[in-house]
N, CA and C atoms as an extended XYZ file, in Angstrom:
255
Properties=species:S:1:pos:R:3:atomname:S:1:resname:S:1:resid:I:1 pbc="F F F"
N        17.675       22.875      -24.580 N   MET     1
C        17.171       24.233      -24.638 CA  MET     1
C        16.282       24.503      -23.424 C   MET     1
N        16.422       25.675      -22.862 N   VAL     2
C        15.655       26.061      -21.681 CA  VAL     2
C        14.523       26.996      -22.101 C   VAL     2
N        13.321       26.703      -21.625 N   LYS     3
C        12.152       27.540      -21.901 CA  LYS     3
C        11.491       27.904      -20.582 C   LYS     3
N        10.910       29.077      -20.545 N   VAL     4
C        10.132       29.508      -19.386 CA  VAL     4
C         8.690       29.641      -19.841 C   VAL     4
N         7.800       28.988      -19.098 N   LYS     5
C         6.374       29.057      -19.413 CA  LYS     5
C         5.618       29.530      -18.189 C   LYS     5
N         4.481       30.093      -18.440 N   LEU     6
C         3.610       30.518      -17.358 CA  LEU     6
C         2.899       29.290      -16.789 C   LEU     6
N         2.843       29.198      -15.480 N   ASN     7
C         2.068       28.142      -14.829 CA  ASN     7
C         0.619       28.626      -14.845 C   ASN     7
N        -0.119       28.200      -15.850 N   ARG     8
C        -1.451       28.747      -16.114 CA  ARG     8
C        -2.393       28.632      -14.917 C   ARG     8
N        -2.455       27.467      -14.310 N   THR     9
C        -3.377       27.271      -13.183 CA  THR     9
C        -3.024       28.201      -12.031 C   THR     9
N        -1.750       28.224      -11.659 N   ALA    10
C        -1.319       29.085      -10.550 CA  ALA    10
C        -1.552       30.556      -10.880 C   ALA    10
N        -1.296       30.928      -12.130 N   PHE    11
C        -1.473       32.309      -12.551 CA  PHE    11
C        -2.940       32.725      -12.488 C   PHE    11
N        -3.825       31.857      -12.963 N   GLU    12
C        -5.255       32.181      -12.928 CA  GLU    12
C        -5.773       32.275      -11.495 C   GLU    12
N        -5.273       31.423      -10.612 N   ILE    13
C        -5.641       31.507       -9.190 CA  ILE    13
C        -5.139       32.825       -8.614 C   ILE    13
N        -3.899       33.188       -8.932 N   ALA    14
C        -3.324       34.444       -8.425 CA  ALA    14
C        -4.132       35.648       -8.909 C   ALA    14
N        -4.508       35.642      -10.170 N   MET    15
C        -5.301       36.751      -10.705 CA  MET    15
C        -6.677       36.804      -10.043 C   MET    15
N        -7.266       35.662       -9.793 N   THR    16
C        -8.573       35.625       -9.126 CA  THR    16
C        -8.458       36.168       -7.710 C   THR    16
N        -7.412       35.756       -6.999 N   ARG    17
C        -7.214       36.248       -5.620 CA  ARG    17
C        -7.006       37.755       -5.573 C   ARG    17
N        -6.382       38.303       -6.610 N   LYS    18
C        -6.163       39.751       -6.670 CA  LYS    18
C        -7.328       40.475       -7.353 C   LYS    18
N        -8.349       39.716       -7.766 N   ASN    19
C        -9.518       40.265       -8.442 CA  ASN    19
C        -9.117       41.046       -9.701 C   ASN    19
N        -8.204       40.443      -10.494 N   LEU    20
C        -7.722       41.074      -11.721 CA  LEU    20
C        -8.218       40.304      -12.936 C   LEU    20
N        -8.586       41.022      -13.971 N   SER    21
C        -8.879       40.395      -15.256 CA  SER    21
C        -7.606       40.454      -16.100 C   SER    21
N        -7.604       39.721      -17.202 N   GLN    22
C        -6.464       39.805      -18.114 CA  GLN    22
C        -6.285       41.239      -18.594 C   GLN    22
N        -7.380       41.887      -18.881 N   ARG    23
C        -7.330       43.277      -19.355 CA  ARG    23
C        -6.711       44.195      -18.293 C   ARG    23
N        -7.140       44.030      -17.036 N   ASP    24
C        -6.590       44.850      -15.947 CA  ASP    24
C        -5.082       44.687      -15.834 C   ASP    24
N        -4.634       43.421      -15.816 N   LEU    25
C        -3.205       43.168      -15.670 CA  LEU    25
C        -2.445       43.675      -16.886 C   LEU    25
N        -2.971       43.451      -18.067 N   ALA    26
C        -2.310       43.927      -19.287 CA  ALA    26
C        -2.110       45.450      -19.236 C   ALA    26
N        -3.123       46.164      -18.785 N   GLU    27
C        -3.004       47.628      -18.670 CA  GLU    27
C        -1.950       48.009      -17.639 C   GLU    27
N        -1.922       47.299      -16.505 N   LYS    28
C        -0.947       47.616      -15.451 CA  LYS    28
C         0.481       47.405      -15.911 C   LYS    28
N         0.717       46.354      -16.703 N   ILE    29
C         2.091       46.040      -17.099 CA  ILE    29
C         2.475       46.649      -18.448 C   ILE    29
N         1.498       47.265      -19.139 N   GLY    30
C         1.800       47.949      -20.387 CA  GLY    30
C         1.942       47.032      -21.597 C   GLY    30
N         1.326       45.872      -21.548 N   PHE    31
C         1.310       44.951      -22.684 CA  PHE    31
C        -0.128       44.806      -23.145 C   PHE    31
N        -0.307       44.373      -24.383 N   SER    32
C        -1.668       44.203      -24.886 CA  SER    32
C        -2.320       42.980      -24.255 C   SER    32
N        -3.644       42.998      -24.215 N   ARG    33
C        -4.381       41.861      -23.683 CA  ARG    33
C        -4.130       40.626      -24.532 C   ARG    33
N        -3.985       40.811      -25.842 N   SER    34
C        -3.746       39.655      -26.713 CA  SER    34
C        -2.378       39.026      -26.447 C   SER    34
N        -1.367       39.847      -26.186 N   THR    35
C        -0.046       39.303      -25.843 CA  THR    35
C        -0.143       38.494      -24.558 C   THR    35
N        -0.793       39.039      -23.556 N   LEU    36
C        -0.955       38.330      -22.289 CA  LEU    36
C        -1.749       37.041      -22.491 C   LEU    36
N        -2.778       37.089      -23.306 N   SER    37
C        -3.586       35.906      -23.600 CA  SER    37
C        -2.745       34.811      -24.256 C   SER    37
N        -1.893       35.193      -25.202 N   HIS    38
C        -1.021       34.217      -25.868 CA  HIS    38
C        -0.076       33.550      -24.863 C   HIS    38
N         0.404       34.311      -23.915 N   ILE    39
C         1.312       33.765      -22.905 CA  ILE    39
C         0.551       32.840      -21.958 C   ILE    39
N        -0.615       33.254      -21.521 N   ILE    40
C        -1.425       32.424      -20.624 CA  ILE    40
C        -1.793       31.104      -21.292 C   ILE    40
N        -2.094       31.147      -22.582 N   ASN    41
C        -2.496       29.942      -23.308 CA  ASN    41
C        -1.324       29.127      -23.840 C   ASN    41
N        -0.089       29.557      -23.553 N   GLY    42
C         1.092       28.783      -23.929 CA  GLY    42
C         1.514       28.921      -25.375 C   GLY    42
N         0.968       29.885      -26.095 N   ARG    43
C         1.352       30.083      -27.488 CA  ARG    43
C         2.624       30.920      -27.629 C   ARG    43
N         2.976       31.633      -26.566 N   ARG    44
C         4.210       32.430      -26.534 CA  ARG    44
C         4.861       32.250      -25.180 C   ARG    44
N         6.172       32.405      -25.159 N   GLU    45
C         6.898       32.396      -23.891 CA  GLU    45
C         6.974       33.826      -23.368 C   GLU    45
N         6.845       34.010      -22.067 N   PRO    46
C         6.973       35.358      -21.511 CA  PRO    46
C         8.431       35.813      -21.546 C   PRO    46
N         8.653       37.006      -22.041 N   SER    47
C        10.011       37.561      -22.080 CA  SER    47
C        10.460       37.871      -20.654 C   SER    47
N        11.769       38.048      -20.446 N   PRO    48
C        12.244       38.434      -19.112 CA  PRO    48
C        11.587       39.727      -18.610 C   PRO    48
N        11.393       40.686      -19.505 N   VAL    49
C        10.757       41.950      -19.117 CA  VAL    49
C         9.328       41.694      -18.649 C   VAL    49
N         8.575       40.910      -19.400 N   LEU    50
C         7.194       40.616      -19.036 CA  LEU    50
C         7.131       39.845      -17.724 C   LEU    50
N         8.022       38.868      -17.543 N   ARG    51
C         8.045       38.110      -16.278 CA  ARG    51
C         8.289       39.047      -15.100 C   ARG    51
N         9.236       39.950      -15.267 N   ARG    52
C         9.562       40.905      -14.199 CA  ARG    52
C         8.367       41.804      -13.881 C   ARG    52
N         7.671       42.274      -14.904 N   LEU    53
C         6.506       43.140      -14.688 CA  LEU    53
C         5.359       42.391      -14.014 C   LEU    53
N         5.146       41.156      -14.401 N   ILE    54
C         4.111       40.354      -13.752 CA  ILE    54
C         4.449       40.189      -12.274 C   ILE    54
N         5.688       39.827      -11.981 N   LEU    55
C         6.089       39.628      -10.576 CA  LEU    55
C         6.037       40.934       -9.784 C   LEU    55
N         6.371       42.042      -10.420 N   LYS    56
C         6.305       43.345       -9.743 CA  LYS    56
C         4.864       43.679       -9.352 C   LYS    56
N         3.905       43.291      -10.191 N   ASN    57
C         2.500       43.590       -9.917 CA  ASN    57
C         1.806       42.512       -9.096 C   ASN    57
N         2.511       41.440       -8.791 N   MET    58
C         1.988       40.374       -7.932 CA  MET    58
C         3.078       40.021       -6.906 C   MET    58
N         3.436       40.991       -6.040 N   PRO    59
C         4.585       40.807       -5.144 CA  PRO    59
C         4.448       39.666       -4.131 C   PRO    59
N         3.216       39.198       -3.905 N   GLU    60
C         3.048       38.105       -2.945 CA  GLU    60
C         3.384       36.749       -3.552 C   GLU    60
N         3.716       36.717       -4.839 N   TYR    61
C         4.055       35.475       -5.523 CA  TYR    61
C         5.508       35.502       -5.982 C   TYR    61
N         6.135       34.328       -6.001 N   THR    62
C         7.520       34.221       -6.451 CA  THR    62
C         7.555       33.733       -7.894 C   THR    62
N         8.720       33.784       -8.461 N   PHE    63
C         8.926       33.261       -9.810 CA  PHE    63
C         8.459       31.809       -9.886 C   PHE    63
N         8.872       31.000       -8.905 N   ASP    64
C         8.516       29.578       -8.914 CA  ASP    64
C         7.023       29.339       -8.711 C   ASP    64
N         6.315       30.303       -8.142 N   ASP    65
C         4.867       30.174       -8.013 CA  ASP    65
C         4.175       30.300       -9.370 C   ASP    65
N         4.667       31.208      -10.207 N   LEU    66
C         3.949       31.573      -11.425 CA  LEU    66
C         4.549       31.055      -12.732 C   LEU    66
N         5.807       30.599      -12.683 N   PHE    67
C         6.464       30.189      -13.921 CA  PHE    67
C         7.066       28.791      -13.793 C   PHE    67
N         7.205       28.139      -14.926 N   ILE    68
C         7.792       26.808      -14.999 CA  ILE    68
C         8.976       26.885      -15.949 C   ILE    68
N        10.108       26.348      -15.524 N   ILE    69
C        11.278       26.263      -16.389 CA  ILE    69
C        11.319       24.855      -16.955 C   ILE    69
N        11.429       24.768      -18.270 N   GLU    70
C        11.534       23.465      -18.922 CA  GLU    70
C        12.894       23.370      -19.607 C   GLU    70
N        13.556       22.249      -19.367 N   GLU    71
C        14.828       21.979      -20.019 CA  GLU    71
C        14.684       20.659      -20.762 C   GLU    71
N        14.824       20.697      -22.064 N   ASN    72
C        14.668       19.505      -22.905 CA  ASN    72
C        13.347       18.793      -22.650 C   ASN    72
N        12.273       19.574      -22.483 N   GLY    73
C        10.943       19.007      -22.300 CA  GLY    73
C        10.611       18.572      -20.885 C   GLY    73
N        11.539       18.712      -19.943 N   SER    74
C        11.286       18.327      -18.549 CA  SER    74
C        11.219       19.565      -17.673 C   SER    74
N        10.299       19.558      -16.705 N   ASN    75
C        10.195       20.675      -15.771 CA  ASN    75
C        11.389       20.683      -14.834 C   ASN    75
N        11.885       21.874      -14.529 N   VAL    76
C        13.019       22.055      -13.634 CA  VAL    76
C        12.607       23.069      -12.579 C   VAL    76
N        12.875       22.781      -11.326 N   ARG    77
C        12.602       23.733      -10.245 CA  ARG    77
C        13.931       24.313       -9.776 C   ARG    77
N        13.902       25.543       -9.277 N   ALA    78
C        15.125       26.210       -8.826 CA  ALA    78
C        15.797       25.445       -7.688 C   ALA    78
N        15.027       24.704       -6.901 N   ASN    79
C        15.627       23.976       -5.784 CA  ASN    79
C        16.085       22.572       -6.203 C   ASN    79
N        16.102       22.308       -7.501 N   ASP    80
C        16.543       21.045       -8.053 CA  ASP    80
C        18.015       20.805       -7.662 C   ASP    80
N        18.356       19.575       -7.352 N   GLN    81
C        19.732       19.215       -6.949 CA  GLN    81
C        20.760       19.666       -7.967 C   GLN    81
N        20.422       19.681       -9.245 N   ARG    82
C        21.405       20.042      -10.276 CA  ARG    82
C        21.875       21.491      -10.158 C   ARG    82
N        21.116       22.318       -9.437 N   PHE    83
C        21.467       23.724       -9.329 CA  PHE    83
C        22.142       24.081       -8.017 C   PHE    83
N        22.340       23.114       -7.172 N   ARG    84
C        23.010       23.382       -5.885 CA  ARG    84
C        24.496       23.266       -6.051 C   ARG    84
N        25.211       24.123       -5.338 N   GLU    85
C        26.682       24.118       -5.427 CA  GLU    85
C        27.263       23.257       -4.346 C   GLU    85
């Protein structure tokens, strides 16, 4: 099973660099602060819509900067050999 999780450390650094609070970002992306908090703390996985909105509001960061893909409990990076053709 494949899961996408927020890279909490990278995300918090990105928010600090942009001088954003959780509340600020939640308002910008149209989600509640509690939903964003659950995602940051790993209690929920970010939906594709939420991931897209986060990336849209943090254009200087890539998906791989802010998110981690886990497959069967192991981290997977997009540049992993298994994904090359």
